[in-house]
mmCIF file of C-alpha atoms in Angstrom:
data_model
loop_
_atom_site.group_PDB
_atom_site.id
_atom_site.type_symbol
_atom_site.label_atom_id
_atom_site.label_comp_id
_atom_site.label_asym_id
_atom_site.label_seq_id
_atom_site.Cartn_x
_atom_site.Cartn_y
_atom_site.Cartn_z
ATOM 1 C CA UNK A 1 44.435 40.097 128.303
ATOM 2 C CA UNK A 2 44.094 39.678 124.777
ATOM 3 C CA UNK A 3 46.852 38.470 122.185
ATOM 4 C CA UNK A 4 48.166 40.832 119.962
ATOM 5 C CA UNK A 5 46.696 41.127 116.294
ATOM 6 C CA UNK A 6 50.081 40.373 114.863
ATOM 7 C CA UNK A 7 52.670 37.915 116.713
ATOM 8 C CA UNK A 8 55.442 39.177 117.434
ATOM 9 C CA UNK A 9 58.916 37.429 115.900
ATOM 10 C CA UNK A 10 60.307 35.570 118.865
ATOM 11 C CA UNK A 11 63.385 36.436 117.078
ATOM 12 C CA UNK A 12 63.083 40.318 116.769
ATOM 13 C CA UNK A 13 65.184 42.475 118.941
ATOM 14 C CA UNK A 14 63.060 43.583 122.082
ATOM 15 C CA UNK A 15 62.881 47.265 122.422
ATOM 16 C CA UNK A 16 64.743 48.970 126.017
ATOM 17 C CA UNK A 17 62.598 49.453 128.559
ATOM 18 C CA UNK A 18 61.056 52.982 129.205
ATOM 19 C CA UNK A 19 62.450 55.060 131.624
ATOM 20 C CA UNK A 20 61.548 58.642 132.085
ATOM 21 C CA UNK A 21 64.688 61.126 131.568
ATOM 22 C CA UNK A 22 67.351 61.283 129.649
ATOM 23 C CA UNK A 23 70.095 57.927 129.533
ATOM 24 C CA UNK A 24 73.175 60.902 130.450
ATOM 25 C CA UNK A 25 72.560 61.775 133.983
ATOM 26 C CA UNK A 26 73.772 65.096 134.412
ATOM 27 C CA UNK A 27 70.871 65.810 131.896
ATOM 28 C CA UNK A 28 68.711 64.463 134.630
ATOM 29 C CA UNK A 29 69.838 66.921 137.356
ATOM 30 C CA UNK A 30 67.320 69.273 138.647
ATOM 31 C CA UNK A 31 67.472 72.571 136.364
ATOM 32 C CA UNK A 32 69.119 75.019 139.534
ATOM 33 C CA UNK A 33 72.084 72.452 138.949
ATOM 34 C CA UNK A 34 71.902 72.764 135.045
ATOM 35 C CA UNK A 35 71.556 75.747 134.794
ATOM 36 C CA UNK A 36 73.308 77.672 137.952
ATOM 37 C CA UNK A 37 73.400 81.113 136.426
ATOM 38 C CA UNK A 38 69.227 80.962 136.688
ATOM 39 C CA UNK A 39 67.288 82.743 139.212
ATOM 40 C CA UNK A 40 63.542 82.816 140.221
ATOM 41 C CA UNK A 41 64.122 86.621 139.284
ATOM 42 C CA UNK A 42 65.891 86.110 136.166
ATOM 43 C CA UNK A 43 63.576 88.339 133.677
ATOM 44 C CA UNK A 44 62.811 91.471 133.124
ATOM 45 C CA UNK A 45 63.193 92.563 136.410
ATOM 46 C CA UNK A 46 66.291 91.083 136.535
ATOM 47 C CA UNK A 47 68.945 93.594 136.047
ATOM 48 C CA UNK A 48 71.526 91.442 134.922
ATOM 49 C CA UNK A 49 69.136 90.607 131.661
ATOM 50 C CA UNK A 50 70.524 93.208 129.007
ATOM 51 C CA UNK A 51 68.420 91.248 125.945
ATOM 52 C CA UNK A 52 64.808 90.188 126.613
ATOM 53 C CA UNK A 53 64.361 86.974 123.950
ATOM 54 C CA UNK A 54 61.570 86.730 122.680
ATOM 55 C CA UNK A 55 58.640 88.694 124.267
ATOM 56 C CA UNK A 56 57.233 92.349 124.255
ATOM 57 C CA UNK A 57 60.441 93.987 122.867
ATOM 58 C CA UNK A 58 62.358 90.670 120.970
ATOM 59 C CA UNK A 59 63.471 92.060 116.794
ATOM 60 C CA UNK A 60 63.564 95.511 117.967
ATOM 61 C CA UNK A 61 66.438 97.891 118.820
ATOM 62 C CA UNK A 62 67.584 96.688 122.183
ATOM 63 C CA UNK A 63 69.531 100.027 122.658
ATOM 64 C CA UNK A 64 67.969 103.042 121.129
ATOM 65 C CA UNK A 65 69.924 105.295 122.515
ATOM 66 C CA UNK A 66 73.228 104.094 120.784
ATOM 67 C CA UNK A 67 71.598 103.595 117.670
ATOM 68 C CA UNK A 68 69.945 107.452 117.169
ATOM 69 C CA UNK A 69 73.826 108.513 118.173
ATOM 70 C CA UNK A 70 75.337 106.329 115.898
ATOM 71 C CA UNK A 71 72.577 108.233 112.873
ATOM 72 C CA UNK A 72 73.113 111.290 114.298
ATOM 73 C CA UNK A 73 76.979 110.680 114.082
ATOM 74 C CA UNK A 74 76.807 109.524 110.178
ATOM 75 C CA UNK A 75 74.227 112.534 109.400
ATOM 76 C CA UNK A 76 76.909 115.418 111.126
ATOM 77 C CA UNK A 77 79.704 113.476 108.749
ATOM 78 C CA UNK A 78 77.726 113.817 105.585
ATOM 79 C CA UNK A 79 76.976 117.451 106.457
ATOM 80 C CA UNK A 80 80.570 117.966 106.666
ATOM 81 C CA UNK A 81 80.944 116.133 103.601
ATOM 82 C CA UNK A 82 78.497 118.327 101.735
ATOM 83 C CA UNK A 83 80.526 120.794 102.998
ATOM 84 C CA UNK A 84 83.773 120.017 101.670
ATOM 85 C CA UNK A 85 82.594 119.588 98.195
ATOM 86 C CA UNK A 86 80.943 122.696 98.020
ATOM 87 C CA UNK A 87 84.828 123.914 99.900
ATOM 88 C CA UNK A 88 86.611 122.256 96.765
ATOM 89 C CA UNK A 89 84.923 124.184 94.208
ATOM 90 C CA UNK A 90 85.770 127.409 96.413
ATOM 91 C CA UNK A 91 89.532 125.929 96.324
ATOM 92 C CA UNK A 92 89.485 125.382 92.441
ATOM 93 C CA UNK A 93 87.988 128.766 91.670
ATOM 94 C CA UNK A 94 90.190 130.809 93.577
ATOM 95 C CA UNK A 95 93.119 128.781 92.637
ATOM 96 C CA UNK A 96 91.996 129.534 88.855
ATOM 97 C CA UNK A 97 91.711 132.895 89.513
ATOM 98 C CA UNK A 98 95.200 132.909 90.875
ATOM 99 C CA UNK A 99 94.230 133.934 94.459
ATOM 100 C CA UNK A 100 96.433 130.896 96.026
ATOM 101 C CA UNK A 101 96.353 132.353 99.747
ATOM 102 C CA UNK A 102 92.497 131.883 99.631
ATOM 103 C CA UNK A 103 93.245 128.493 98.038
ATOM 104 C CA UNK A 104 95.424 127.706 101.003
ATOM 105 C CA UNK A 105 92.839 128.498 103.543
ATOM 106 C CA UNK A 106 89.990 127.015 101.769
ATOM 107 C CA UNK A 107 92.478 123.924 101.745
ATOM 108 C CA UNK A 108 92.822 123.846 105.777
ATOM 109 C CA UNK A 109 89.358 123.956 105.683
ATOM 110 C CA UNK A 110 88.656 120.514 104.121
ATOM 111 C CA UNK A 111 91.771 119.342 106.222
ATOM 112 C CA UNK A 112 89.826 120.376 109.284
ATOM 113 C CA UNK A 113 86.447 119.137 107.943
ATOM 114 C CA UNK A 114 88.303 115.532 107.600
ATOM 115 C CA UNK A 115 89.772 115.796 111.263
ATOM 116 C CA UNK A 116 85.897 116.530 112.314
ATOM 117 C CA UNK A 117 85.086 113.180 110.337
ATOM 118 C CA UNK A 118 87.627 111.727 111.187
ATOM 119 C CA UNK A 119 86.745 112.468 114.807
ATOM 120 C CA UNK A 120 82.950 111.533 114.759
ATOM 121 C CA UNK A 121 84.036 108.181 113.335
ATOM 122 C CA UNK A 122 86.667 107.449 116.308
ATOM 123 C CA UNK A 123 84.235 108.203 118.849
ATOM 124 C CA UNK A 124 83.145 104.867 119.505
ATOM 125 C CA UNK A 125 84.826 101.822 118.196
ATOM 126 C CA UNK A 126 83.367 99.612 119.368
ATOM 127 C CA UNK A 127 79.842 100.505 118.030
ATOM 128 C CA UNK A 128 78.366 99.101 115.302
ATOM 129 C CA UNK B 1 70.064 72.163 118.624
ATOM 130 C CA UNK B 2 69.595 74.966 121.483
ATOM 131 C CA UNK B 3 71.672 77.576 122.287
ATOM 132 C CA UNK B 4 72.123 75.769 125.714
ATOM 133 C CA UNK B 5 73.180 72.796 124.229
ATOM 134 C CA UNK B 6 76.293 72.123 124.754
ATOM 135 C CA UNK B 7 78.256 72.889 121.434
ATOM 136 C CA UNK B 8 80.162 70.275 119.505
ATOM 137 C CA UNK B 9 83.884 70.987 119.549
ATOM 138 C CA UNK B 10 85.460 72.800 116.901
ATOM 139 C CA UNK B 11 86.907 70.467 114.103
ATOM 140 C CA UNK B 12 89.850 72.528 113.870
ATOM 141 C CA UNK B 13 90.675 74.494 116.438
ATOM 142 C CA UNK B 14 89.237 77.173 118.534
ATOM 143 C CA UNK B 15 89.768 79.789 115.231
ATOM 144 C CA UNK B 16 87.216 77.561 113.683
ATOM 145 C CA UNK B 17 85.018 78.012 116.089
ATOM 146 C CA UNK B 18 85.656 81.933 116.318
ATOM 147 C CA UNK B 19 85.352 82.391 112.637
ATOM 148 C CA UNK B 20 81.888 80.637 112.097
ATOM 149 C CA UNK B 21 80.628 82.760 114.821
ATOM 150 C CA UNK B 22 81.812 85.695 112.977
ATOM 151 C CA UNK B 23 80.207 84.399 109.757
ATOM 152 C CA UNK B 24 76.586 84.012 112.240
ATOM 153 C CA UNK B 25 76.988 87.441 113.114
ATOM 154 C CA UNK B 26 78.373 89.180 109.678
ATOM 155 C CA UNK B 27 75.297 87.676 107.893
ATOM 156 C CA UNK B 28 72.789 89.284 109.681
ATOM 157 C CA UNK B 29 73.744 92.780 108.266
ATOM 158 C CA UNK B 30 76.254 93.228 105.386
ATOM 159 C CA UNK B 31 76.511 96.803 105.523
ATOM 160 C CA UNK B 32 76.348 98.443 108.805
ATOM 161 C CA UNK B 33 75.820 102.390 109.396
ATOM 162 C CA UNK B 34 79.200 102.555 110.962
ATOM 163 C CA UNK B 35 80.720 101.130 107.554
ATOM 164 C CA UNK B 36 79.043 103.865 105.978
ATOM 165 C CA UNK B 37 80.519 106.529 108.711
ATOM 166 C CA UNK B 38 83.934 104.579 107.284
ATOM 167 C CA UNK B 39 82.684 105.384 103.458
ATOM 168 C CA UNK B 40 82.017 109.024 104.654
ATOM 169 C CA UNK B 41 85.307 109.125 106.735
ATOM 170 C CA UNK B 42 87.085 108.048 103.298
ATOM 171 C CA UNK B 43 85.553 110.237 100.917
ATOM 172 C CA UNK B 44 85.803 113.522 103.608
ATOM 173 C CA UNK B 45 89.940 112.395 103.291
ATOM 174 C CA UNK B 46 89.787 112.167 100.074
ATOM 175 C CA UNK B 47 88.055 115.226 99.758
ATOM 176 C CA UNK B 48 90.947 117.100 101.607
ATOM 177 C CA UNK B 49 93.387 115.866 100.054
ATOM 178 C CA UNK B 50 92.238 117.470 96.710
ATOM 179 C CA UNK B 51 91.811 120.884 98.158
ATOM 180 C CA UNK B 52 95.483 120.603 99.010
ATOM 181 C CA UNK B 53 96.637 119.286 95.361
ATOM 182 C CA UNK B 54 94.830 122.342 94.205
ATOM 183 C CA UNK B 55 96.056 124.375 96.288
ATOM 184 C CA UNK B 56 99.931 123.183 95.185
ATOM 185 C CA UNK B 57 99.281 123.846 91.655
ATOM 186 C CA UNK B 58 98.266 120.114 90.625
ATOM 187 C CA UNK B 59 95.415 122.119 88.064
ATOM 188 C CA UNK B 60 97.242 123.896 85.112
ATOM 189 C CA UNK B 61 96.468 127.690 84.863
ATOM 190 C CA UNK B 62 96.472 129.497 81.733
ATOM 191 C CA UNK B 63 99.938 131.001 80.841
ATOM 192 C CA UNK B 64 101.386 129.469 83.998
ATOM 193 C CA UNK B 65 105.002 128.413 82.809
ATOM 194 C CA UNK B 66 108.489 128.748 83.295
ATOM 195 C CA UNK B 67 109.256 132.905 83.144
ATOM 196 C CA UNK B 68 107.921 135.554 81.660
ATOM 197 C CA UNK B 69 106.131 135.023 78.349
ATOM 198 C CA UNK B 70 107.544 136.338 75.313
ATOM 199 C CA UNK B 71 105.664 138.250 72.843
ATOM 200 C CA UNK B 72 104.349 136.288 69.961
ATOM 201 C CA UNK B 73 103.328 137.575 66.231
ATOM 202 C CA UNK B 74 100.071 135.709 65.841
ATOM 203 C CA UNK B 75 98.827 136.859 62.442
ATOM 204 C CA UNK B 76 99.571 139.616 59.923
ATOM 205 C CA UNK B 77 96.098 140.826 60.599
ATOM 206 C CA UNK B 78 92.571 140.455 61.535
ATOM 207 C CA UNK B 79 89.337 141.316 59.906
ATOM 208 C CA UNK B 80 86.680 142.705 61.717
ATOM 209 C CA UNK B 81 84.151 139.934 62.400
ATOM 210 C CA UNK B 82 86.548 137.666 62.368
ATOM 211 C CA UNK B 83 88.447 135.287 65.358
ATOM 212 C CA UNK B 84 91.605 133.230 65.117
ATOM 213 C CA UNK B 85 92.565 130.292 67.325
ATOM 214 C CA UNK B 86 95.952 130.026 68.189
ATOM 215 C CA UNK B 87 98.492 128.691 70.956
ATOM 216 C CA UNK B 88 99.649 131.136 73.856
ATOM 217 C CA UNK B 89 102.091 130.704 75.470
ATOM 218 C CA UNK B 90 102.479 127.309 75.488
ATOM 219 C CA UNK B 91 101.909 124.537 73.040
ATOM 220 C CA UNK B 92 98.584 123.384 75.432
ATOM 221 C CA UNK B 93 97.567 126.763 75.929
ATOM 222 C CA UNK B 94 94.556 127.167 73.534
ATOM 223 C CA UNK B 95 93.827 130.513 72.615
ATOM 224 C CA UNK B 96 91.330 132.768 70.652
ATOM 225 C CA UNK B 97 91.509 136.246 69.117
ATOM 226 C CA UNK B 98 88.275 138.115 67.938
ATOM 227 C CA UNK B 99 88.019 141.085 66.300
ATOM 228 C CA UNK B 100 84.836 142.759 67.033
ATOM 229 C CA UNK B 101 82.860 144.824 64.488
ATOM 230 C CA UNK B 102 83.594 148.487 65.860
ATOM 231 C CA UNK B 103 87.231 147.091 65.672
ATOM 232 C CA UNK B 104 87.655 145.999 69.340
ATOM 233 C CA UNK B 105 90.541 143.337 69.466
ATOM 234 C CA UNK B 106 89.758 141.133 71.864
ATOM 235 C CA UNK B 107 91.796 137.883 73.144
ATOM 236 C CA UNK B 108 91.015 135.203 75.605
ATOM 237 C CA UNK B 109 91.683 131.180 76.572
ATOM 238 C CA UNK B 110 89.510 129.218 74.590
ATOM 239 C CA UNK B 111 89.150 127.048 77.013
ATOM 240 C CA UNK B 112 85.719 126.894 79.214
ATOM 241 C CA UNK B 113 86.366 127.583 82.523
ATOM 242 C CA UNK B 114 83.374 125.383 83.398
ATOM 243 C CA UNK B 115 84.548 121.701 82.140
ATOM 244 C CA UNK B 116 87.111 123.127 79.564
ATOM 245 C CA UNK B 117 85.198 122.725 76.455
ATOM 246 C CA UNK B 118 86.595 124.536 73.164
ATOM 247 C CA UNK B 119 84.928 127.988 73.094
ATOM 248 C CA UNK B 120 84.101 129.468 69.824
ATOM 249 C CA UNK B 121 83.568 132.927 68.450
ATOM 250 C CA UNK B 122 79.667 133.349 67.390
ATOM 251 C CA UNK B 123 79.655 136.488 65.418
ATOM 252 C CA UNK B 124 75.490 135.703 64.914
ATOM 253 C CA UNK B 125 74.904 135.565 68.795
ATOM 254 C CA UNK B 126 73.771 138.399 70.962
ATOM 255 C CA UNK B 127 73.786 142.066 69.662
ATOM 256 C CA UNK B 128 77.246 142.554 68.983
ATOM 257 C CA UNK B 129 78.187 138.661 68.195
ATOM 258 C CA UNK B 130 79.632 136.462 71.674
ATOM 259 C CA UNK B 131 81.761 133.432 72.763
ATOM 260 C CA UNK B 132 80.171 130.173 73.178
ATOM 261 C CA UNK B 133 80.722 127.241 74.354
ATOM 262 C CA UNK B 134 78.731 124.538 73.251
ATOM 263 C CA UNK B 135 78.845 121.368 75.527
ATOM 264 C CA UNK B 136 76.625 123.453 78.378
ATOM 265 C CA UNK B 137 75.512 126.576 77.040
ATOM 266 C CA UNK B 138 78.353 128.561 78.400
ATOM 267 C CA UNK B 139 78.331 132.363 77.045
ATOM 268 C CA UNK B 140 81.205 134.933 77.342
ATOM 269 C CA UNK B 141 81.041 138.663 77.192
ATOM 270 C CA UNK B 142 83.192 138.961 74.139
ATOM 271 C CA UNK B 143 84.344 142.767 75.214
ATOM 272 C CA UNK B 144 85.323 141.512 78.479
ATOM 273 C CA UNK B 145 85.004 137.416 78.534
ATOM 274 C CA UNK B 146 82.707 137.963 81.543
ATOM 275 C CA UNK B 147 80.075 134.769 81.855
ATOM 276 C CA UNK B 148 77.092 136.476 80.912
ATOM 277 C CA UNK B 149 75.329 132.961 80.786
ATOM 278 C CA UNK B 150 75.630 128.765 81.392
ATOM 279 C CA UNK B 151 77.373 127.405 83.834
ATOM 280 C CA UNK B 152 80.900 128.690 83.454
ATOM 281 C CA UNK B 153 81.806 129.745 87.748
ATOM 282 C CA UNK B 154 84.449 132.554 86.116
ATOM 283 C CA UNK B 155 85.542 135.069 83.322
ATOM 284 C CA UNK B 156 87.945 133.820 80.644
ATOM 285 C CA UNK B 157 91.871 134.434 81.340
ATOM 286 C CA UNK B 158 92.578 137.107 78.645
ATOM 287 C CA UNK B 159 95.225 137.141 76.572
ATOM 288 C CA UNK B 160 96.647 140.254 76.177
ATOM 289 C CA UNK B 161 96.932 141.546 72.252
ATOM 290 C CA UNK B 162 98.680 144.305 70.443
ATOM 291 C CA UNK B 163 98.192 145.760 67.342
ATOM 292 C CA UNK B 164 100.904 147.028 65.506
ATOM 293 C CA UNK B 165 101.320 149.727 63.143
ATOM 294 C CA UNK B 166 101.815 147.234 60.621
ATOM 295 C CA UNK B 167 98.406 145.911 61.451
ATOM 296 C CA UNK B 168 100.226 142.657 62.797
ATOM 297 C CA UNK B 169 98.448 140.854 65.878
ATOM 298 C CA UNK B 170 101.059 140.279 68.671
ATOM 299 C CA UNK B 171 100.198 138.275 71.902
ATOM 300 C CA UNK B 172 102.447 140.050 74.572
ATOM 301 C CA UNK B 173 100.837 138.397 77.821
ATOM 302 C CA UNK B 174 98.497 136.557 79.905
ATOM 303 C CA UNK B 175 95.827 137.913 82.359
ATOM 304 C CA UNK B 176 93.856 135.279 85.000
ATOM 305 C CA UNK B 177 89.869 135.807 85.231
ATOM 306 C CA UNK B 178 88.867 138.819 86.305
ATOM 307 C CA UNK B 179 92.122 140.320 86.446
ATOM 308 C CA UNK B 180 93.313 143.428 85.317
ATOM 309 C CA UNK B 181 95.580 143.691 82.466
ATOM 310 C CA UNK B 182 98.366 146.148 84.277
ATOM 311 C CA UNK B 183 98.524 143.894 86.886
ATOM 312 C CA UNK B 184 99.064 141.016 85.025
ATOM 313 C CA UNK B 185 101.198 142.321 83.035
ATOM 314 C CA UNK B 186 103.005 143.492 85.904
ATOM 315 C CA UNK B 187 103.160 140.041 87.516
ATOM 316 C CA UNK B 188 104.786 138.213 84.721
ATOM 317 C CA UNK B 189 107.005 140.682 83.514
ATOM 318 C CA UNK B 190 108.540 141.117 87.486
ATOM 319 C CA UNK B 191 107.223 145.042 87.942
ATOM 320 C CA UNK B 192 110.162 146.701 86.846
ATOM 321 C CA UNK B 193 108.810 147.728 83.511
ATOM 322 C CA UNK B 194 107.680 151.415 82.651
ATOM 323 C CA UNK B 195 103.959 150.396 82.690
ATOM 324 C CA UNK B 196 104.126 149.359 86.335
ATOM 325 C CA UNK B 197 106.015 152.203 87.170
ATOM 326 C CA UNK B 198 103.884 154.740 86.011
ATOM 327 C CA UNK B 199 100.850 153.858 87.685
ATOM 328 C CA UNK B 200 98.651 156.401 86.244
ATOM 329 C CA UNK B 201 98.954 154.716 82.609
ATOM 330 C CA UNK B 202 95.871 153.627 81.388
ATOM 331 C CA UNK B 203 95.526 149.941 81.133
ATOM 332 C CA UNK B 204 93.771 147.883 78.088
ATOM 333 C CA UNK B 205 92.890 144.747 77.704
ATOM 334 C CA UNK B 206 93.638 145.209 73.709
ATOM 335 C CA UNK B 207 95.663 147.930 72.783
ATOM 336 C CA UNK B 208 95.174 149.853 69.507
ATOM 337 C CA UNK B 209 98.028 152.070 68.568
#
């Protein structure tokens, strides 16, 4: 055994002595007690695994399904949209022209284009 | 720090806690496709609620008022070739009498049914001289005030002129676009006048005596 290149300071504080682990204990618990909610089939094949992480699939729509009805909802609403604004010059032009009962109507028809909207944005809350 | 760390505890309170995971999750995406089905939901309600204020009369019509209105001496006469702008019936009811070359007396709103532009009298336009409106090209039939081309969506609401013997100019009425003038004549006078009795009587826009 050879002596070290540099003496140590007698006086220096001696560093703890290794031990392999963590110094809480109930980080040193196996990982089936750590984590209890693990399974050796958690994974894809596990049903109960709605979002993949990172892997074939992770950044990418995890529902496609929702998200093509949610576009498909905002592109019927923007027809209906279209719709109404082409409706309100119909409204104001017969309205000019002093028909008012075709004013009326065309009038229930944005107020039923609205309750369509209206309806396609209430269909699902909770979506995003 | 992993996710299956354990957290820290909230400084505050468990709101804390709740709104800096709703900060997390609000930053990813600022503007979501369902805000924009909440844009589209707003503007479609928006949108209906015009088409009723139209539909209540919020838009002003040409001659709309309170009664019938009354005949009005407009000028002591016209020269062929010649317009004159003038109020009727109301004070914001912008008018405009033409007399056409052959003599036809003509009378219409002088404003543009497209974005209500003034509309003039161009006696150098189109074979027998036209009204224009300048901010869009508009052009008006001046023997009928039909859009013959521009923009305008209708005919000019006529107003209805009468020569007198004295060769004085009277404005006795209004007509809407594309209406005819017995009828209108018969609207705002209430139907119980000899004209809309006597259906069979001819019916002019300008009437020469």
């Amino acid at each position: 055994m050879t002596a070290p290149r540099f003496p140590r300071d007698p006086r220096a504080p001696r560093p703890p002595a290794y031990t392999p682990g963590s110094a809480e204990p109930r980080l040193n618990r196996p990982v089936r007690e750590r984590y209890p909610q693990l399974r050796p089939t958690s994974g894809y094949g596990d049903p109960r695994t709605r979002h993949t992480g990172p892997g074939p699939g992770a950044g990418t729509e995890q529902e496609p399904e929702r998200s093509s009805k949610l576009s498909a909802r905002l592109a019927l609403a923007l027809t209906v949209v279209a719709g109404q604004l082409w409706g309100l010059t119909v409204v104001v032009d017969e309205w000019m022209a002093g028909d008012t009962g075709t004013a009326w109507w065309g009038a229930g028809f944005l107020v039923l284009s609205f309750l369509v909207v209206l309806g396609l944005w209430a269909l699902d809350p909770d979506d995003r | 720090m992993s996710v299956t760390d354990p957290q820290p505890p909230a400084p505050g309170s468990a709101d804390a806690a709740q709104e800096a995971l709703h900060d997390r999750i609000a930053a990813d995406s600022l503007t979501t496709r369902r805000d924009y089905l909440r844009i589209v939901a707003t503007v479609s309600g928006g949108l209906a609620v015009g088409g009723v204020a139209v539909a209540s009369g919020v838009l002003h019509r040409h001659g709309d008022g309170e009664g019938p209105p009354e005949p009005r001496r407009i000028a002591d006469r016209i020269a062929p070739g010649e317009s004159l702008a003038f109020r009727y019936p109301g004070a914001e009811d912008r008018a405009i009498a033409v007399r056409m070359d052959d003599g036809t007396l003509a009378g219409y709103s002088a404003v543009c049914t497209h974005l209500a532009c003034a509309v003039l009298w161009r006696r150098d336009r189109g074979g027998e001289g036209e009204l224009y409106c300048p901010c869009h090209e508009g052009v008006f039939d001046a023997r009928t005030g039909a859009v013959t081309a521009g923009p305008p969506p209708r005919a000019l609401p006529k107003v209805l002129l009468q020569e007198r013997e004295d060769g004085s100019v009277w404005a006795i009425g209004t007509a809407r676009s594309g209406e005819d003038a017995r009828e209108a004549l018969c609207r705002q006078q209430g139907g119980d006048t000899a004209l809309c009795r006597n259906a069979s009587a001819p019916a002019e826009g300008s009437d020469r005596p």
